PDB file of C-alpha atoms in Angstrom:
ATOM      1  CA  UNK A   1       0.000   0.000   0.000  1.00 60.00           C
ATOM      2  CA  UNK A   2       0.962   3.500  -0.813  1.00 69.00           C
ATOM      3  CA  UNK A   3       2.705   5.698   1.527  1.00 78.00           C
ATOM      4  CA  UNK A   4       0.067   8.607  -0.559  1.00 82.00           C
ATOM      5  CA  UNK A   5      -2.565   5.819   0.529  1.00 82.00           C
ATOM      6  CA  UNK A   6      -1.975   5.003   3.588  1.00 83.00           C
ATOM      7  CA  UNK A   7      -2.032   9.482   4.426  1.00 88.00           C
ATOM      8  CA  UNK A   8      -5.600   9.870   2.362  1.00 88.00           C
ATOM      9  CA  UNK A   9      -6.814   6.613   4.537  1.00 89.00           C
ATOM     10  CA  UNK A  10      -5.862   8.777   8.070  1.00 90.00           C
ATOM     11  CA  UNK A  11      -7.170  12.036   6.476  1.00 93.00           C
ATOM     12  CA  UNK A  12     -10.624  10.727   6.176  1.00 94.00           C
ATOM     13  CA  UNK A  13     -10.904  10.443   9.749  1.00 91.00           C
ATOM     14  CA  UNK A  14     -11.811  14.438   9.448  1.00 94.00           C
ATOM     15  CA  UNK A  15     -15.043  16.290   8.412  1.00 94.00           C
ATOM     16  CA  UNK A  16     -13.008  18.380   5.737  1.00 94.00           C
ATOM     17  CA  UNK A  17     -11.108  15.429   4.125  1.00 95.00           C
ATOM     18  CA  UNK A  18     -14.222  13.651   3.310  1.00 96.00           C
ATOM     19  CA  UNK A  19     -15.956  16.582   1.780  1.00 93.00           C
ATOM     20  CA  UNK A  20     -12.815  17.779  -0.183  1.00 95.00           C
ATOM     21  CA  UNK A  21     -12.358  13.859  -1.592  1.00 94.00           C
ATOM     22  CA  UNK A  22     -15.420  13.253  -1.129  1.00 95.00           C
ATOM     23  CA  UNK A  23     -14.757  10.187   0.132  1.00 96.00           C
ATOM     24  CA  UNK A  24     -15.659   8.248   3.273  1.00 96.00           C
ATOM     25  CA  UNK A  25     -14.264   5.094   5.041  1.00 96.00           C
ATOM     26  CA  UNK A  26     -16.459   2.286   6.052  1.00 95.00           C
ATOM     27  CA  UNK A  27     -15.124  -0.316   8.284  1.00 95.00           C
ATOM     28  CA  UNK A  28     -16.201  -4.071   9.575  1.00 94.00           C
ATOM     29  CA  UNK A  29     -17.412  -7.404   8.216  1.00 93.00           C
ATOM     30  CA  UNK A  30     -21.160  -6.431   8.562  1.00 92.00           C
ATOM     31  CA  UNK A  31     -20.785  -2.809   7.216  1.00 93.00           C
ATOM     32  CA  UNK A  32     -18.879  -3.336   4.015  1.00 94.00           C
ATOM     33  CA  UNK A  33     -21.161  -6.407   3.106  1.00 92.00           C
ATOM     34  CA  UNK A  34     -24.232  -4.195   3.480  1.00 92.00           C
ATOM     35  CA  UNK A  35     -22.648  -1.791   1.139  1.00 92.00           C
ATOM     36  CA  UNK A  36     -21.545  -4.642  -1.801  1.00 91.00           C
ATOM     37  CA  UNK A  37     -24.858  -6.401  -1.570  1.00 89.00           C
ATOM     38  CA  UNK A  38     -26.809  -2.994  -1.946  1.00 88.00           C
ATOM     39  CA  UNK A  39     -24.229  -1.623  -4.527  1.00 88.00           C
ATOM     40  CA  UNK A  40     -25.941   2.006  -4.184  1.00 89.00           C
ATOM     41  CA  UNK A  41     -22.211   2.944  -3.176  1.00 93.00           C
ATOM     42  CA  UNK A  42     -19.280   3.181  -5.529  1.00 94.00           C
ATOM     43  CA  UNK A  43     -16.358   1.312  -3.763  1.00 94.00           C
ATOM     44  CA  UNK A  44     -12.654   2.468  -4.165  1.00 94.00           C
ATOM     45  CA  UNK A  45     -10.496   0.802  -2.154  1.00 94.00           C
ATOM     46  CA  UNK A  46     -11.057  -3.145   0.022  1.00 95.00           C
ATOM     47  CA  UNK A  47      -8.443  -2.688   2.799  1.00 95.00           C
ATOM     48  CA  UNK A  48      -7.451  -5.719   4.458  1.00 95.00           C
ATOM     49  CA  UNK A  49      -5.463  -7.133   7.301  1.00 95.00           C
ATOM     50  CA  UNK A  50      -2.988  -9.873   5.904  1.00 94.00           C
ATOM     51  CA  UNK A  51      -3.485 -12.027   9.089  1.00 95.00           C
ATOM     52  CA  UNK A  52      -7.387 -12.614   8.578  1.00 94.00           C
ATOM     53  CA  UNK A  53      -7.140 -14.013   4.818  1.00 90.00           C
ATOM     54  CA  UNK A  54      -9.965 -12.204   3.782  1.00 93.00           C
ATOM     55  CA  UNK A  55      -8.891 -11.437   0.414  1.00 90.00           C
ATOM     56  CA  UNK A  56      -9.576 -14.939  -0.238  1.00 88.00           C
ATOM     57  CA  UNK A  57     -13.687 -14.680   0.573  1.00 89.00           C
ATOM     58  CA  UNK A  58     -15.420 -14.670  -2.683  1.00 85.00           C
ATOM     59  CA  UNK A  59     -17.526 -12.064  -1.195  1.00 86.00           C
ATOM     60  CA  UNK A  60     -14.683  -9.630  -2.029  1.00 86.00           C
ATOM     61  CA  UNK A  61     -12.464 -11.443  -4.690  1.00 80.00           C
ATOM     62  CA  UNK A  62     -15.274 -11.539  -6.973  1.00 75.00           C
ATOM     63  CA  UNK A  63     -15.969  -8.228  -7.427  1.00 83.00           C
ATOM     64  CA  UNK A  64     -15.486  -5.879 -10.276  1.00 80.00           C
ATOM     65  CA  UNK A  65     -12.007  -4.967 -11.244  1.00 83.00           C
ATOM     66  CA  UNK A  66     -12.721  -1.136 -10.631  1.00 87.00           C
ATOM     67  CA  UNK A  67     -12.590  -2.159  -6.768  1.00 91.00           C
ATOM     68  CA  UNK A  68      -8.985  -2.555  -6.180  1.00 92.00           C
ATOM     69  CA  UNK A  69      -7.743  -4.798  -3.176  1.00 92.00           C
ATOM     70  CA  UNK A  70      -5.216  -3.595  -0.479  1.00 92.00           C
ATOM     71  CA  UNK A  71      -3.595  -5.826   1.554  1.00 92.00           C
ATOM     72  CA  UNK A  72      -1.303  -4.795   4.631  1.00 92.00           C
ATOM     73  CA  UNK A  73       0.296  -5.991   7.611  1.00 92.00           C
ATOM     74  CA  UNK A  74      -1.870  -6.345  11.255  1.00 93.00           C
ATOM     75  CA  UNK A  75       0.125  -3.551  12.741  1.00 92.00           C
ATOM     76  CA  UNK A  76      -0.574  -0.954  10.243  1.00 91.00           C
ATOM     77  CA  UNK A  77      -4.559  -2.209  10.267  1.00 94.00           C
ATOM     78  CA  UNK A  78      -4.498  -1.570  13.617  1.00 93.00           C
ATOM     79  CA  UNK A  79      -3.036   2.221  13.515  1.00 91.00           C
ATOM     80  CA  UNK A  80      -5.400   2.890  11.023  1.00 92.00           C
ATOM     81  CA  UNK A  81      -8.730   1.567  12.271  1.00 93.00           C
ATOM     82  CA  UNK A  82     -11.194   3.660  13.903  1.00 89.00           C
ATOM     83  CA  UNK A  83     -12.458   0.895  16.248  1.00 90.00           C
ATOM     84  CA  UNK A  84     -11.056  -0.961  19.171  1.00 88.00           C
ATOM     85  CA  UNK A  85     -12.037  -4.482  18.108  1.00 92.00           C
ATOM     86  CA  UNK A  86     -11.041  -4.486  14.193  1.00 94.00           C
ATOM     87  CA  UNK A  87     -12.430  -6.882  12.008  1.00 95.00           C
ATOM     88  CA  UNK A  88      -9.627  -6.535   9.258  1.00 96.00           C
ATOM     89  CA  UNK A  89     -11.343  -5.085   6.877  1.00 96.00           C
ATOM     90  CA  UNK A  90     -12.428  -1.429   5.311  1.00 95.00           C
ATOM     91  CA  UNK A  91     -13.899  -0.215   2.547  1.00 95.00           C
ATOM     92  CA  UNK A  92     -12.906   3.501   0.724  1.00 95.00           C
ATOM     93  CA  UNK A  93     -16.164   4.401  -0.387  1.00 95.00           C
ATOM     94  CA  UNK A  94     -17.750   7.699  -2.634  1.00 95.00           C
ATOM     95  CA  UNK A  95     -19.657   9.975  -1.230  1.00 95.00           C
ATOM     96  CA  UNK A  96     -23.145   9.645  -3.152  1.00 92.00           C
ATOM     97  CA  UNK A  97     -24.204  13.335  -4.476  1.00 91.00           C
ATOM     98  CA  UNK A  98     -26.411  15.101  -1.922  1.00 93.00           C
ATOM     99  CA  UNK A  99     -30.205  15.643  -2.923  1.00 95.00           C
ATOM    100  CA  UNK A 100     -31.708  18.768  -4.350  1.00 97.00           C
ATOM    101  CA  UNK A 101     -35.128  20.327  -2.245  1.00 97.00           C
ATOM    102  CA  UNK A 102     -36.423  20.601  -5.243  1.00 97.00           C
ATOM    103  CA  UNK A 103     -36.465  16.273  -5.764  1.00 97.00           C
ATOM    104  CA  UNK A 104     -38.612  16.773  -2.689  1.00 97.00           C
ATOM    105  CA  UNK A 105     -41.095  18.876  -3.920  1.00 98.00           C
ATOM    106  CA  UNK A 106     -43.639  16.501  -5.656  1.00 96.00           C
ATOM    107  CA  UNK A 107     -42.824  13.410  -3.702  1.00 95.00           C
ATOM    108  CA  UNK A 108     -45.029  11.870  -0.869  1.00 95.00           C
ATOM    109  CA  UNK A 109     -44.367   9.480   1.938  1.00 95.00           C
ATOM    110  CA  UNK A 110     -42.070  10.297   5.396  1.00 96.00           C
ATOM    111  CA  UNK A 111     -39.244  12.215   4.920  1.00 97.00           C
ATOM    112  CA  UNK A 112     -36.713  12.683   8.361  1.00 98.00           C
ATOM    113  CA  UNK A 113     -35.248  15.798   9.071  1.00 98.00           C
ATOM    114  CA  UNK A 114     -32.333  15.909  11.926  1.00 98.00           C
ATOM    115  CA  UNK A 115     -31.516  18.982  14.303  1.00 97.00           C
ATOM    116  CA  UNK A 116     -28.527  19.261  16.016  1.00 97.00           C
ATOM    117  CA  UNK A 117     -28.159  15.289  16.498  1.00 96.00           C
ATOM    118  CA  UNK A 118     -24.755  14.874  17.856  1.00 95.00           C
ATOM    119  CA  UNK A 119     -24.209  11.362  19.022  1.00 95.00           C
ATOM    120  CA  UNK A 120     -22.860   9.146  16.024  1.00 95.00           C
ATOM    121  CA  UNK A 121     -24.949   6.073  17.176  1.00 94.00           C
ATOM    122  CA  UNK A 122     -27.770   7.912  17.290  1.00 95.00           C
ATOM    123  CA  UNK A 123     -27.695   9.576  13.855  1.00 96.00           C
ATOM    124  CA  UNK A 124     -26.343   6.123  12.202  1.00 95.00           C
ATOM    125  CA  UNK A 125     -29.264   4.027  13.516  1.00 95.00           C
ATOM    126  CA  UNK A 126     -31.976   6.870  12.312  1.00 96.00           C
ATOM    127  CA  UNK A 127     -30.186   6.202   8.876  1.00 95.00           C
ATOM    128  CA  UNK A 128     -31.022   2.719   9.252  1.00 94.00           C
ATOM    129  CA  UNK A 129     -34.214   2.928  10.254  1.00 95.00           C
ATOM    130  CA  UNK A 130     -35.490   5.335   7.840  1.00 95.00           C
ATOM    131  CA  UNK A 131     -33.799   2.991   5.237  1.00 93.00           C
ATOM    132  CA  UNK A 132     -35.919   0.414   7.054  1.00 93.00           C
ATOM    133  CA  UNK A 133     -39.358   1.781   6.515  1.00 94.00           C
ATOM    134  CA  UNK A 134     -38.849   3.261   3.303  1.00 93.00           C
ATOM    135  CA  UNK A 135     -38.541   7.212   4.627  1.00 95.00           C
ATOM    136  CA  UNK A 136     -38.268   9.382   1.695  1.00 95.00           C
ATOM    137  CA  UNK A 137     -35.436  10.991   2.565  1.00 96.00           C
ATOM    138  CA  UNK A 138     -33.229  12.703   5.218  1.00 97.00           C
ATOM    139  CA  UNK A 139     -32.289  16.343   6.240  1.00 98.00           C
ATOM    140  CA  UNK A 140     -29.289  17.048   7.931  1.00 97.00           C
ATOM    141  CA  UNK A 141     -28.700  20.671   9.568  1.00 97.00           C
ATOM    142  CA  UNK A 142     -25.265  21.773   9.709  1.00 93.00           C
ATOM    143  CA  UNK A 143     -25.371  21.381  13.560  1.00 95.00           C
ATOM    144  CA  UNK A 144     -25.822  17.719  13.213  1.00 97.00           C
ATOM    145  CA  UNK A 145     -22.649  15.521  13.589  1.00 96.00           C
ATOM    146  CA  UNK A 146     -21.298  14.343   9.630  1.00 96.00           C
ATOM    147  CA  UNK A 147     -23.261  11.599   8.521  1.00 95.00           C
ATOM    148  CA  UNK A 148     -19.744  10.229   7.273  1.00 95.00           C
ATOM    149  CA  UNK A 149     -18.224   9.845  10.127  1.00 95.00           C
ATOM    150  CA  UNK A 150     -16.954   6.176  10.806  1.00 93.00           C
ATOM    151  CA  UNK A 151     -19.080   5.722  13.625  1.00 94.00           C
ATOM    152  CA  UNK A 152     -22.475   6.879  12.064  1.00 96.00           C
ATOM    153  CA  UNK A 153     -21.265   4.973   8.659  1.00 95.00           C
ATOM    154  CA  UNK A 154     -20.559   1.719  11.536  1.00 92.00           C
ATOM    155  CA  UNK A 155     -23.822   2.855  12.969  1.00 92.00           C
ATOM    156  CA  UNK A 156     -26.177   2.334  10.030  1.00 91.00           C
ATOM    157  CA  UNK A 157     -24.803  -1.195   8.742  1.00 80.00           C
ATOM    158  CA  UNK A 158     -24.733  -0.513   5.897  1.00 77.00           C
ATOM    159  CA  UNK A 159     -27.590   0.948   4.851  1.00 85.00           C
ATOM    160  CA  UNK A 160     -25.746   4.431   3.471  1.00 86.00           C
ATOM    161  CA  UNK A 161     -26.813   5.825  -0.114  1.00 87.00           C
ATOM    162  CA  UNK A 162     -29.602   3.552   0.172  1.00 89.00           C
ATOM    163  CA  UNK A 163     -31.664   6.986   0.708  1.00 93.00           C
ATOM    164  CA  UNK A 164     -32.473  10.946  -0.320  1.00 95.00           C
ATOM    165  CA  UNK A 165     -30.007  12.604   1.482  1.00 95.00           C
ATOM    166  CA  UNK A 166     -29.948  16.950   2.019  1.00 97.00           C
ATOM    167  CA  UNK A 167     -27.542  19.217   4.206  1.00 96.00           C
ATOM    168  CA  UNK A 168     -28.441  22.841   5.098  1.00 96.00           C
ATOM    169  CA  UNK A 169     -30.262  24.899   6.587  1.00 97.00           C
ATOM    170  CA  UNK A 170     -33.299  23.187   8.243  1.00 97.00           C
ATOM    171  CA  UNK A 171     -35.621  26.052   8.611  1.00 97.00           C
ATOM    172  CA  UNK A 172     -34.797  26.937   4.997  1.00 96.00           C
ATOM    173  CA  UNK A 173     -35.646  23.625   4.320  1.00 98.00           C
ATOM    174  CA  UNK A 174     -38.707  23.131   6.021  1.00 98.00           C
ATOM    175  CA  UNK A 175     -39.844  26.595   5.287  1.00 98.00           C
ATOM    176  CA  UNK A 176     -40.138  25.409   1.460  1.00 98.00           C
ATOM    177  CA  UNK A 177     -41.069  22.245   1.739  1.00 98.00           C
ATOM    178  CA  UNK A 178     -44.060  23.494   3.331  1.00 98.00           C
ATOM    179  CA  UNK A 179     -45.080  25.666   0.243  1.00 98.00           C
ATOM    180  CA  UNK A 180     -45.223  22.198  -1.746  1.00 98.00           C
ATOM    181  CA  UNK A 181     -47.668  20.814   0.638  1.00 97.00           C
ATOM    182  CA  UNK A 182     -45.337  19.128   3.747  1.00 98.00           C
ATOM    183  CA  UNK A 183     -46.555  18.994   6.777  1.00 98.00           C
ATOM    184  CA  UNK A 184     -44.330  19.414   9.896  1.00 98.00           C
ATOM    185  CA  UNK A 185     -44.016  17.164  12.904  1.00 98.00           C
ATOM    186  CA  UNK A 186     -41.565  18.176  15.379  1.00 98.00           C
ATOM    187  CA  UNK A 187     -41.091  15.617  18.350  1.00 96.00           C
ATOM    188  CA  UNK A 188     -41.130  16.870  21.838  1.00 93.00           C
ATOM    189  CA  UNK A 189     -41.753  15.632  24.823  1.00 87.00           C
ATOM    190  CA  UNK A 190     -43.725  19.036  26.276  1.00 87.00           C
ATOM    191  CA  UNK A 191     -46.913  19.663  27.669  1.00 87.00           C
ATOM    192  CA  UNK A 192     -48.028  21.255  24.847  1.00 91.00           C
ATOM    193  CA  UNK A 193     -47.465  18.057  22.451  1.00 94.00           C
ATOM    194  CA  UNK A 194     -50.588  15.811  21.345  1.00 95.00           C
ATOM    195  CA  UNK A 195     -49.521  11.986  21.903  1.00 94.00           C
ATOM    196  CA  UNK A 196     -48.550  10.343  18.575  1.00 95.00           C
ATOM    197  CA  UNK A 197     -51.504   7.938  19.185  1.00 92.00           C
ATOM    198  CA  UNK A 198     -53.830  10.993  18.229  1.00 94.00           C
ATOM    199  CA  UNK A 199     -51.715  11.183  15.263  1.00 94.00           C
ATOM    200  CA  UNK A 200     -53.247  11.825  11.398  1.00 93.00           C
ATOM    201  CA  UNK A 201     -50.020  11.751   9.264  1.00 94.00           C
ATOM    202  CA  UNK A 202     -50.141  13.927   5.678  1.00 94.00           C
ATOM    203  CA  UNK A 203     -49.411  12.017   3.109  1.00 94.00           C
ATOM    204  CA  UNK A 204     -46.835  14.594   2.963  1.00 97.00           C
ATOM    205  CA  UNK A 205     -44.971  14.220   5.975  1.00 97.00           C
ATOM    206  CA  UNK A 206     -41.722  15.339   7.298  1.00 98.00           C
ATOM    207  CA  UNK A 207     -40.731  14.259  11.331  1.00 98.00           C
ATOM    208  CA  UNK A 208     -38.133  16.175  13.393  1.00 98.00           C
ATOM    209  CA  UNK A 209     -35.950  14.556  16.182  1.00 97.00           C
ATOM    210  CA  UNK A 210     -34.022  17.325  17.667  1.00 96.00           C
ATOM    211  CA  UNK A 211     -31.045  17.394  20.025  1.00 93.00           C
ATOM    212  CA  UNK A 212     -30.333  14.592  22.367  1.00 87.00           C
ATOM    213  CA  UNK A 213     -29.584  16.976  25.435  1.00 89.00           C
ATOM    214  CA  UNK A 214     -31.178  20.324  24.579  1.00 91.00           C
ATOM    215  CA  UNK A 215     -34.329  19.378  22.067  1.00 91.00           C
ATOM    216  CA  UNK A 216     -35.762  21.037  18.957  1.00 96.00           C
ATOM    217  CA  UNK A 217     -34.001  24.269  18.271  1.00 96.00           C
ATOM    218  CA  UNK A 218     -37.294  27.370  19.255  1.00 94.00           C
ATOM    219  CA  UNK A 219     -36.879  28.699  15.390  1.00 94.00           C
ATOM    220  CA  UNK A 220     -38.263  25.128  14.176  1.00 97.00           C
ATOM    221  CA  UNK A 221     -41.618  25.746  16.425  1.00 96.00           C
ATOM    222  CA  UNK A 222     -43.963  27.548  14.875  1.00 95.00           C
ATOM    223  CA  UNK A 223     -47.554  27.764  15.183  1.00 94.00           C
ATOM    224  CA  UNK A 224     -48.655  25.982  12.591  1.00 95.00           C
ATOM    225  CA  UNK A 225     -46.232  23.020  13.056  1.00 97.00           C
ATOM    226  CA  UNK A 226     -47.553  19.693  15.224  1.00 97.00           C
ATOM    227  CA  UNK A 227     -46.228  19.279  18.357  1.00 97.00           C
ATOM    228  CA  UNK A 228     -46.009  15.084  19.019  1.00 96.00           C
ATOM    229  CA  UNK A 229     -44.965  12.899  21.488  1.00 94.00           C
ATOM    230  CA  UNK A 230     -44.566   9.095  22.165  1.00 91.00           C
ATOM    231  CA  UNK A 231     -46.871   8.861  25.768  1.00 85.00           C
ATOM    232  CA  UNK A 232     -44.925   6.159  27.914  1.00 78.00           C
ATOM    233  CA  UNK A 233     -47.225   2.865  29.441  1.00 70.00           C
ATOM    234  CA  UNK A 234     -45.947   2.475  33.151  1.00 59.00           C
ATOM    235  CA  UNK A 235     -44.052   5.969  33.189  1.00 56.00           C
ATOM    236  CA  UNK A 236     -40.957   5.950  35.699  1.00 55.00           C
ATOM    237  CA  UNK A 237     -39.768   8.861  36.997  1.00 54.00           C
ATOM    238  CA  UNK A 238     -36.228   7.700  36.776  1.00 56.00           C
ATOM    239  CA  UNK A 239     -36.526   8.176  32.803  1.00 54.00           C
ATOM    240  CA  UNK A 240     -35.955  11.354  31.536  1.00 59.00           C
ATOM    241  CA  UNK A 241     -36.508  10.570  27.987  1.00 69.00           C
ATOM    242  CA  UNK A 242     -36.889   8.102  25.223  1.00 81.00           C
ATOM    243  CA  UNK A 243     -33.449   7.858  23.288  1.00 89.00           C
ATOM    244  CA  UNK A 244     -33.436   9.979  20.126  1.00 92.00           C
ATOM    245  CA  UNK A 245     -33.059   7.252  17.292  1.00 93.00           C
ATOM    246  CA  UNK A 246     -35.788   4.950  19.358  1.00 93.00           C
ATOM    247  CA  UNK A 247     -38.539   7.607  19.949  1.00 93.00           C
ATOM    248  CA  UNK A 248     -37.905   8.473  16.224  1.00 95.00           C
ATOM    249  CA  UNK A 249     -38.006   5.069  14.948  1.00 95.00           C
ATOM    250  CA  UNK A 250     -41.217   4.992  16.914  1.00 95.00           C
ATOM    251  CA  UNK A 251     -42.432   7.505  15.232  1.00 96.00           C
ATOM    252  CA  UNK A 252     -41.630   6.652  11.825  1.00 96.00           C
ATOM    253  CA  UNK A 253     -43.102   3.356  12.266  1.00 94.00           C
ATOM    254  CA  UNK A 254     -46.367   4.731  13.139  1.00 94.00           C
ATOM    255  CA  UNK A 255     -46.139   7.054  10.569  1.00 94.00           C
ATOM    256  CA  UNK A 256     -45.809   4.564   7.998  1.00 90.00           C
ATOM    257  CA  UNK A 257     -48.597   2.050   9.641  1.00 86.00           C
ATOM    258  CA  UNK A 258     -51.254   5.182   9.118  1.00 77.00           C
ATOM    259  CA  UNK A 259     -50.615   5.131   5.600  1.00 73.00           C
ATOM    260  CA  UNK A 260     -50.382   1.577   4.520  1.00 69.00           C
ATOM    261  CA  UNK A 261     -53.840   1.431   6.835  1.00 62.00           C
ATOM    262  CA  UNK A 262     -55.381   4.078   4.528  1.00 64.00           C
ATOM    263  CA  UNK A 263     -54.728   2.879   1.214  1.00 66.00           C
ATOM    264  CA  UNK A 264     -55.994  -0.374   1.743  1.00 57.00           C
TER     265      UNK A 264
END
């Protein structure tokens, strides 16, 4: 491997490398698979650690010839994984091309839009699930953490450019999405919120998980946007909260129960 390689490999670890190469690094056995069996992302680079023999798997040596295979010693895996239990193997992956608002416009369905979401777990496994139930796509604010980071790539097994993804400004976002007939739902847990079991979704509908300390950012509420909650069954005061990605996974999956229920 490349000295040039092996420096572009360590560089992705950072927001600006990935965006300037537009390029991203996926890691692990379950990961990487996702992404060849979905092949909605354009593979670079295999990286693998000589001691496991996985350049052998057909899963990897039987891929196209654009894909070119890297193998290099366990030491120098280790120094350049991002995890603490490596699985010998990475993929150097493309960044899929980010979605116009305007693709939005005249489609219906559940589309997910993230404020301020910081953990990586959290915003990888709202990836997943929206890729799960079919969302119709996903907005990013530029306070939530970068969806290619390792550990939200890690996080959503897989499922990356398998979805409409956006980044910007959310209330720009929302703000004209709503003049092609979206409807807002923000989640919050407040007084003021109906309980999602009181729910109508639009068949236009876009649901808001905010931050996982500090909630929805006060420009997103507005008057004429739904306030929702998921009510708890057995409510302990010890809880503060549901966890972001479950009480928007929640959500999404009652959102999408509504309206396979009315168009039957």
């Amino acid at each position: 491997m490349s000295k040039s390689l092996i420096t572009n490999l360590r560089k992705l670890g950072r927001r600006k490398y990935r965006k300037q190469n537009r390029q991203f690094v996926a890691e692990g056995l379950r990961t990487v698979r996702q992404i060849i069996a979905n092949s909605s992302i354009v593979i670079d680079y295999l990286v693998f650690d000589e001691s496991t023999h996985l350049m052998d798997d057909i899963t990897y040596s039987g891929l196209d010839s654009t894909v070119q295979r890297i193998g290099i010693s366990h030491k120098e895996f280790m120094e350049l994984s991002d995890t603490d239990t490596p699985q010998g193997i990475m993929a150097i992956c493309r960044m899929p091309q980010s979605t116009e608002l305007s693709a939005f416009h005249n489609k219906e369905g559940c589309i997910i839009a993230l404020n301020r979401i910081q953990d990586p777990g959290n915003a990888g496994s709202i990836l997943r699930s929206a890729a799960w139930f079919g969302a119709s796509g996903i907005l990013c604010d530029d306070g939530t953490v970068d969806i290619y980071h390792p550990k939200v790539v890690r996080s959503t097994a897989g499922a990356m450019g398998t979805i409409a993804q956006w980044e910007g400004d959310l209330e720009t976002a929302l703000s004209e999405l709503e003049s092609h007939q979206w409807n807002i739902y923000l989640l919050d847990a407040g007084e003021q919120s109906v309980s999602l079991k009181e729910v109508k979704p639009s068949p236009k509908s876009i649901l808001v998980i905010g931050n996982e300390a500090t909630g929805l950012d006060k420009a997103l509420l507005k008057d004429h946007r739904s306030l929702i909650k998921i009510p708890g069954e057995g409510f302990s005061p010890d809880v503060e909260s549901l966890n972001a990605s479950i009480a928007l996974s929640i959500a999404l999956y009652e959102f999408v129960r509504y309206k396979d229920h009315m168009t039957k």
